[in-house]
XYZ file of C-alpha atoms in Angstrom:
242
model
C -24.879 139.319 79.087
C -24.652 138.520 82.463
C -24.197 134.827 82.421
C -20.622 135.084 80.685
C -19.476 135.668 84.315
C -20.917 132.742 85.200
C -19.236 130.822 82.770
C -16.542 127.784 85.212
C -12.813 128.245 83.573
C -10.827 125.141 83.075
C -9.906 124.064 85.529
C -5.758 123.045 85.207
C -3.493 121.097 86.301
C 0.820 121.626 86.192
C 3.134 120.307 83.739
C 4.863 118.878 85.990
C 2.034 117.318 87.965
C 0.803 115.445 84.620
C 4.459 114.467 84.640
C 3.817 111.634 87.579
C 3.871 108.643 87.977
C 0.510 107.586 88.394
C 0.945 106.178 91.405
C 2.200 109.175 92.804
C -0.961 111.047 91.490
C 0.008 112.236 88.091
C -0.610 110.892 84.300
C 2.447 109.100 83.593
C 3.408 111.669 81.057
C 7.034 111.611 79.549
C 9.110 114.364 79.484
C 11.260 114.490 77.125
C 14.456 115.939 78.648
C 14.608 113.035 80.840
C 13.486 110.481 78.728
C 15.755 111.861 76.935
C 18.711 110.995 79.901
C 17.669 107.512 80.802
C 18.339 106.583 76.838
C 21.347 108.320 77.041
C 21.984 105.772 80.036
C 21.287 103.084 78.392
C 24.216 103.333 76.191
C 26.571 103.780 79.489
C 24.917 100.120 80.510
C 25.375 98.424 77.027
C 29.493 99.858 77.539
C 29.670 97.178 80.889
C 27.550 94.541 79.534
C 29.185 94.472 75.941
C 32.171 92.397 76.204
C 33.866 91.917 72.565
C 31.119 93.977 70.300
C 32.845 95.991 67.405
C 31.207 99.107 68.873
C 32.769 99.429 72.146
C 36.119 98.498 70.713
C 36.425 101.012 68.737
C 34.859 104.494 71.905
C 38.115 101.822 73.891
C 40.281 102.415 71.228
C 39.224 105.744 70.833
C 39.287 107.267 74.625
C 41.280 104.981 76.656
C 39.351 102.212 79.381
C 38.449 102.593 84.049
C 37.823 100.768 85.775
C 38.910 97.030 84.595
C 36.174 97.971 81.418
C 33.642 98.238 82.266
C 33.689 102.422 81.513
C 34.982 104.144 79.018
C 37.350 107.836 79.395
C 36.036 111.061 79.071
C 36.127 112.415 76.054
C 38.849 115.018 75.432
C 38.106 118.067 72.882
C 35.678 119.175 70.642
C 35.930 117.426 67.523
C 34.610 114.325 66.281
C 33.545 113.451 70.868
C 29.805 115.372 70.971
C 27.753 112.578 71.704
C 29.452 110.323 73.087
C 30.544 113.441 75.001
C 26.475 113.016 75.605
C 26.510 110.217 77.116
C 29.477 110.266 78.978
C 27.654 112.803 81.451
C 24.635 109.639 82.077
C 27.812 107.138 84.168
C 27.237 108.778 87.656
C 23.691 108.225 88.565
C 24.425 104.751 85.880
C 26.588 103.978 87.610
C 25.474 104.246 91.026
C 22.168 102.565 90.433
C 24.512 99.208 89.425
C 26.203 96.487 91.454
C 28.287 93.945 89.933
C 27.949 90.220 89.989
C 31.133 88.354 91.244
C 32.671 85.359 89.085
C 36.577 85.300 89.389
C 37.087 89.099 90.791
C 39.640 89.823 88.608
C 37.807 92.556 87.592
C 35.896 94.177 90.798
C 37.489 96.520 93.113
C 38.098 94.852 96.264
C 37.144 97.654 98.386
C 35.438 100.806 95.728
C 33.343 99.285 93.585
C 29.716 98.002 94.060
C 29.265 93.959 94.981
C 29.628 93.291 98.387
C 24.793 94.121 99.434
C 25.273 96.613 96.690
C 27.487 99.048 98.992
C 30.776 100.142 98.621
C 32.775 98.772 101.188
C 35.054 101.764 101.435
C 31.862 103.539 102.126
C 30.286 100.608 104.659
C 33.770 100.975 106.428
C 36.272 103.891 105.751
C 38.081 103.070 108.987
C 39.298 99.803 107.929
C 39.517 101.224 103.790
C 42.272 104.360 105.229
C 44.437 101.270 107.588
C 43.752 99.079 103.733
C 47.273 98.050 102.874
C 46.411 97.744 98.854
C 42.778 99.953 98.464
C 43.026 99.441 94.975
C 43.190 95.029 95.016
C 40.204 93.440 93.014
C 38.378 90.897 94.187
C 40.742 87.731 93.136
C 43.905 89.080 94.919
C 42.133 89.231 98.250
C 40.485 85.968 98.273
C 43.485 83.566 99.494
C 42.583 79.675 97.612
C 45.277 78.157 99.968
C 42.733 78.488 103.497
C 42.037 75.210 103.171
C 38.024 76.356 100.314
C 39.578 79.423 100.707
C 38.730 83.351 102.722
C 39.412 86.423 102.408
C 42.964 87.805 103.314
C 42.535 90.842 104.435
C 45.666 93.136 103.843
C 46.158 96.506 106.810
C 49.027 98.796 107.699
C 49.036 97.874 111.126
C 47.718 95.429 113.878
C 44.126 96.622 114.944
C 43.896 98.234 118.975
C 41.055 95.692 120.706
C 38.322 99.142 119.860
C 38.650 97.674 115.907
C 38.651 94.375 116.436
C 34.641 95.141 116.546
C 34.868 96.225 112.712
C 36.853 92.925 111.276
C 34.327 91.199 112.713
C 31.217 92.780 111.391
C 33.176 93.069 107.823
C 33.654 89.461 107.491
C 30.315 88.828 109.308
C 29.107 91.208 105.825
C 31.617 88.926 102.960
C 30.495 85.180 104.087
C 28.124 85.350 101.917
C 30.785 85.904 99.056
C 33.518 83.703 97.568
C 34.899 84.264 94.174
C 34.157 81.200 91.313
C 34.891 80.417 87.341
C 32.425 82.853 86.464
C 32.878 85.766 84.727
C 32.833 88.519 86.004
C 28.722 91.085 85.287
C 27.295 93.535 86.578
C 23.652 94.509 87.397
C 20.937 97.252 87.017
C 19.924 97.512 91.060
C 15.928 98.127 90.749
C 15.899 96.386 87.177
C 13.996 93.570 86.650
C 16.237 90.483 87.142
C 19.516 92.528 87.157
C 18.707 94.306 83.289
C 18.463 97.818 82.528
C 15.171 99.246 81.095
C 14.832 102.415 79.968
C 11.007 102.445 81.975
C 12.966 101.877 85.615
C 15.818 103.921 84.800
C 13.410 106.711 83.520
C 12.106 106.866 87.365
C 15.205 107.495 88.702
C 16.227 110.449 87.047
C 12.682 112.323 87.747
C 13.949 111.187 91.738
C 9.466 110.584 91.824
C 7.792 111.807 96.131
C 7.263 109.224 98.435
C 3.451 110.426 98.347
C 1.585 107.359 98.079
C -1.473 107.369 95.799
C -3.996 105.356 95.295
C -4.055 105.278 91.380
C -4.602 101.701 90.893
C -8.005 102.147 92.734
C -8.550 104.901 90.081
C -6.964 103.300 86.975
C -9.091 100.739 86.453
C -10.213 98.921 83.547
C -13.562 98.570 84.411
C -13.994 101.620 84.673
C -15.032 104.281 81.656
C -11.263 106.471 81.225
C -13.638 109.806 81.635
C -14.771 108.609 84.823
C -10.920 107.409 86.130
C -9.745 111.130 84.232
C -12.206 112.873 86.785
C -11.297 110.999 89.510
C -7.684 111.616 89.517
C -8.091 115.197 88.878
C -10.425 115.893 91.902
C -7.606 113.954 94.050
C -5.038 115.357 92.049
C -6.146 119.476 92.981
C -5.846 117.781 97.210
C -1.960 116.304 96.303
C -0.767 118.914 93.342
C -2.464 122.086 95.210
């Protein structure tokens, strides 16, 4: 009778810990809510890369477009807009993780799109952006082919003070590796292999994994029995998630 009190209780681990990536000490199980966000995000990506697909034409015709056709406008109303409204909600985090590849430059905003080193020039050079004569200009409009082999024609509302010249120098230094071409503009997924969107990588983005390292490669090894690996994971997890 007295032995019952000596029976060890099962060790419980928080669901949040289990859903962490293996590299962060979890088992890599996916949360359905976040997985759904990643799956919906794929349609935001497809809207940007699919040029003449019928489904995109229907969406653009029904809701309108913005951003030179890379994005559709927000669905207004309550009837017949449920699916697209849910997809549109994922636009912000998707576009935060997408960048542009300059081709002709006619569909990319020079200042406000992330095309130059994956950053928006308006954020990197806010003072110059405030002085810009044409804040909505495209990359193509800021390039002057008449400058020898071509060059950037940066237009501002006034002449520069001496202390502002360094900013212009820094901007030109950033731009030196870029020039329009005859290719079409395109988009890329910043964290994706070959610049392509993958649900697995998008899921990592929406989960925002912590930065604490975890020796997953030393635990989940093919030659180690699963029970042994699981036991090691549990022991280390007690310290990592306690």
